[in-house]
XYZ file of C-alpha atoms in Angstrom:
207
model
C 1.001 -2.067 49.061
C 2.485 0.075 46.064
C 0.786 -2.741 44.389
C -2.176 -2.423 46.468
C -2.614 0.914 46.207
C -2.445 0.633 42.283
C -5.118 -2.214 42.223
C -7.236 0.311 44.140
C -7.259 2.842 41.629
C -7.516 1.080 39.066
C -11.221 -0.243 40.587
C -12.374 3.726 41.567
C -11.585 3.917 37.753
C -13.107 1.808 36.309
C -16.023 1.943 38.516
C -16.833 5.579 37.994
C -16.305 5.126 34.217
C -18.662 2.209 34.366
C -20.994 5.148 36.224
C -20.396 7.622 33.833
C -20.932 5.344 31.034
C -24.579 4.210 32.888
C -26.381 7.778 33.273
C -24.496 8.803 29.638
C -21.990 11.322 29.941
C -19.407 10.201 27.741
C -16.893 12.509 28.188
C -16.186 11.555 31.445
C -16.570 8.474 31.090
C -13.480 8.412 28.318
C -11.793 10.786 30.949
C -12.228 7.996 33.411
C -11.344 5.494 31.032
C -7.671 7.554 29.642
C -6.680 7.615 33.448
C -7.173 3.752 34.128
C -4.713 3.635 30.572
C -2.438 5.283 32.020
C -1.728 4.100 34.955
C -1.228 0.686 33.678
C 1.212 2.177 31.005
C 3.201 4.165 34.037
C 2.860 0.647 36.126
C 4.872 -1.623 32.282
C 6.669 1.131 32.163
C 8.107 1.117 35.309
C 7.726 -2.646 35.692
C 9.550 -4.131 32.708
C 11.583 -1.059 30.943
C 13.583 -0.292 34.717
C 14.018 -3.269 36.811
C 14.805 -5.923 34.023
C 18.399 -4.125 33.260
C 19.103 -3.867 36.646
C 19.221 -7.174 37.979
C 22.001 -9.557 35.837
C 21.099 -13.039 37.058
C 16.967 -12.525 36.757
C 16.934 -14.457 32.686
C 13.945 -11.913 31.911
C 16.530 -9.561 31.872
C 17.388 -9.906 28.652
C 17.270 -5.576 27.688
C 19.908 -4.273 25.875
C 19.522 -1.254 23.975
C 17.395 1.456 23.744
C 15.746 4.193 21.619
C 13.820 6.879 23.219
C 12.221 9.310 21.359
C 11.054 11.889 23.584
C 10.837 11.074 26.560
C 12.482 12.238 29.663
C 11.923 8.638 30.969
C 14.021 9.510 34.346
C 12.033 12.661 35.864
C 8.909 10.430 34.214
C 8.863 7.202 36.514
C 8.215 6.740 39.779
C 11.547 5.782 40.923
C 14.441 8.124 39.037
C 17.066 6.563 40.972
C 16.658 2.592 39.784
C 15.727 4.182 36.403
C 19.523 5.598 36.222
C 20.387 2.486 38.089
C 18.955 1.319 34.743
C 19.731 3.959 31.952
C 22.689 2.413 33.195
C 23.409 -1.487 32.385
C 22.576 -0.968 29.288
C 25.056 -1.706 26.716
C 24.071 0.766 24.218
C 21.682 3.425 24.223
C 20.135 6.617 22.476
C 18.116 9.493 22.735
C 15.662 11.385 19.791
C 15.100 15.119 21.894
C 14.824 18.519 21.814
C 17.566 19.068 24.727
C 19.708 18.210 26.349
C 17.741 15.999 29.707
C 18.532 13.861 32.374
C 17.916 10.804 30.286
C 19.441 12.187 26.990
C 22.916 12.698 28.745
C 22.981 9.379 29.945
C 22.725 7.506 26.630
C 25.354 6.652 24.276
C 24.358 8.739 21.501
C 21.826 11.880 20.984
C 20.009 12.687 18.157
C 18.330 16.065 16.659
C 15.073 15.626 17.199
C 12.275 18.200 14.402
C 10.184 20.098 16.279
C 6.226 19.772 15.618
C 5.947 22.527 12.530
C 9.217 21.184 11.547
C 7.124 17.670 10.427
C 4.740 16.607 8.942
C 2.514 14.307 10.801
C -1.147 12.128 10.512
C -3.541 12.182 13.248
C -6.194 9.575 13.582
C -5.957 9.443 17.618
C -5.467 12.852 18.819
C -9.360 14.014 18.688
C -10.145 10.390 20.471
C -11.082 12.979 23.351
C -14.764 12.625 22.820
C -16.587 9.994 21.211
C -17.143 11.097 17.308
C -13.618 12.763 17.136
C -12.088 9.027 16.883
C -13.760 9.067 13.448
C -11.833 12.067 12.843
C -8.784 11.890 10.317
C -5.637 14.958 10.000
C -2.653 15.475 7.889
C -0.986 18.231 9.254
C 1.886 19.273 6.920
C 5.659 20.029 8.728
C 4.961 24.668 8.453
C 8.619 25.234 8.626
C 11.796 23.297 7.434
C 14.041 21.261 9.484
C 17.205 23.481 10.794
C 20.591 21.295 11.281
C 20.729 17.967 11.210
C 16.914 17.562 12.964
C 14.307 14.633 11.520
C 11.334 13.308 12.755
C 11.543 10.124 14.579
C 9.174 8.517 12.151
C 12.173 9.412 9.701
C 14.802 8.510 12.365
C 12.989 5.008 12.932
C 12.183 4.228 8.339
C 16.097 4.693 8.183
C 17.330 2.181 10.936
C 14.657 -0.034 9.904
C 16.365 0.082 5.786
C 19.755 0.799 7.225
C 19.446 -3.072 9.064
C 17.935 -4.975 6.758
C 15.193 -3.937 7.272
C 13.778 -1.659 4.462
C 11.190 -3.744 3.121
C 9.232 -3.699 6.029
C 8.627 0.128 6.217
C 7.618 0.150 2.451
C 11.889 0.778 1.553
C 11.292 4.282 3.568
C 9.205 5.522 1.697
C 6.934 7.891 5.213
C 3.961 8.079 2.969
C 3.017 4.740 1.281
C 3.034 3.441 5.047
C 0.294 6.371 5.869
C -2.065 5.319 2.526
C -1.323 2.450 4.010
C -2.560 3.626 7.560
C -5.463 5.227 5.980
C -5.910 1.892 3.465
C -9.735 0.478 5.362
C -11.117 4.450 5.566
C -11.465 4.377 2.192
C -9.522 7.499 2.251
C -5.658 8.740 0.443
C -3.259 11.254 0.972
C -3.825 12.995 -1.341
C -7.409 13.272 -0.169
C -5.938 14.855 3.356
C -3.947 16.704 1.879
C -5.882 18.966 0.427
C -8.429 19.100 3.208
C -6.092 20.495 5.787
C -9.456 20.790 9.245
C -9.004 16.673 8.700
C -12.351 14.470 7.208
C -14.663 12.896 8.933
C -15.173 8.912 8.181
C -18.403 7.609 8.322
C -19.401 5.452 10.886
C -20.140 4.832 14.460
C -17.042 5.032 16.907
C -16.129 2.374 19.036
C-alpha cells in the first residue's frame, strides 16, 4: 500500500516536471524534480538504514555502526519507533550535533558540531534551485572560531580517516587541498574564490 502511494507520487511529480519543461518553466521543473529526489532519498533511508539492523535473521542486515551528522534521524523518519529499534540494534553509533536530540541520546558518543558561522566551506550546489545557479561557486569563510571543542563535519571525517590509516585518501587531512581538487575541473583555484566573497560563476551551459 505504501509502495503504491510512493510510486503514484513519483509518477505524478515526474509528469509535472515534464509538463513544466515543455512550456519552459525552469523553476517549476526543478521544483518537481526536487520533490522526486527527496522522496527517493527518504525511501532509501527508511528501507536500508533502519529496517535491516532490526532483522537479525536477514543476511543483508550488515549495518553495525553509524556516524550521524546533524540529522535527527529518528524524528525525520516516517516510522520513528522502528528507527529507535534500529539505533538500539547498532553495535556502535556516534552523532555530531548542536543539541542532545532524541537520535543523539541513543548514540554511544555525541561530538559537538560547529555551526555554519564557525566553519569554512565551499558552496557548489547551494544555488542549484535556479538553472544558471548550477554554475556558481562560492567560498564561505568562518566568521568566528569554534567554541570549546566544536568541529566541522569535514574536519571530523578527515581526522577519523587519518586515525584509521586512510589519511592518504583524504589529502592527509588537508581540507583546503581537497577543495582545490574539487575545483580543478572548473579551472578555478581556491585563492581566486577567496578573493571573490560573492562567488564566481563558471562559464558554460548548466546541465
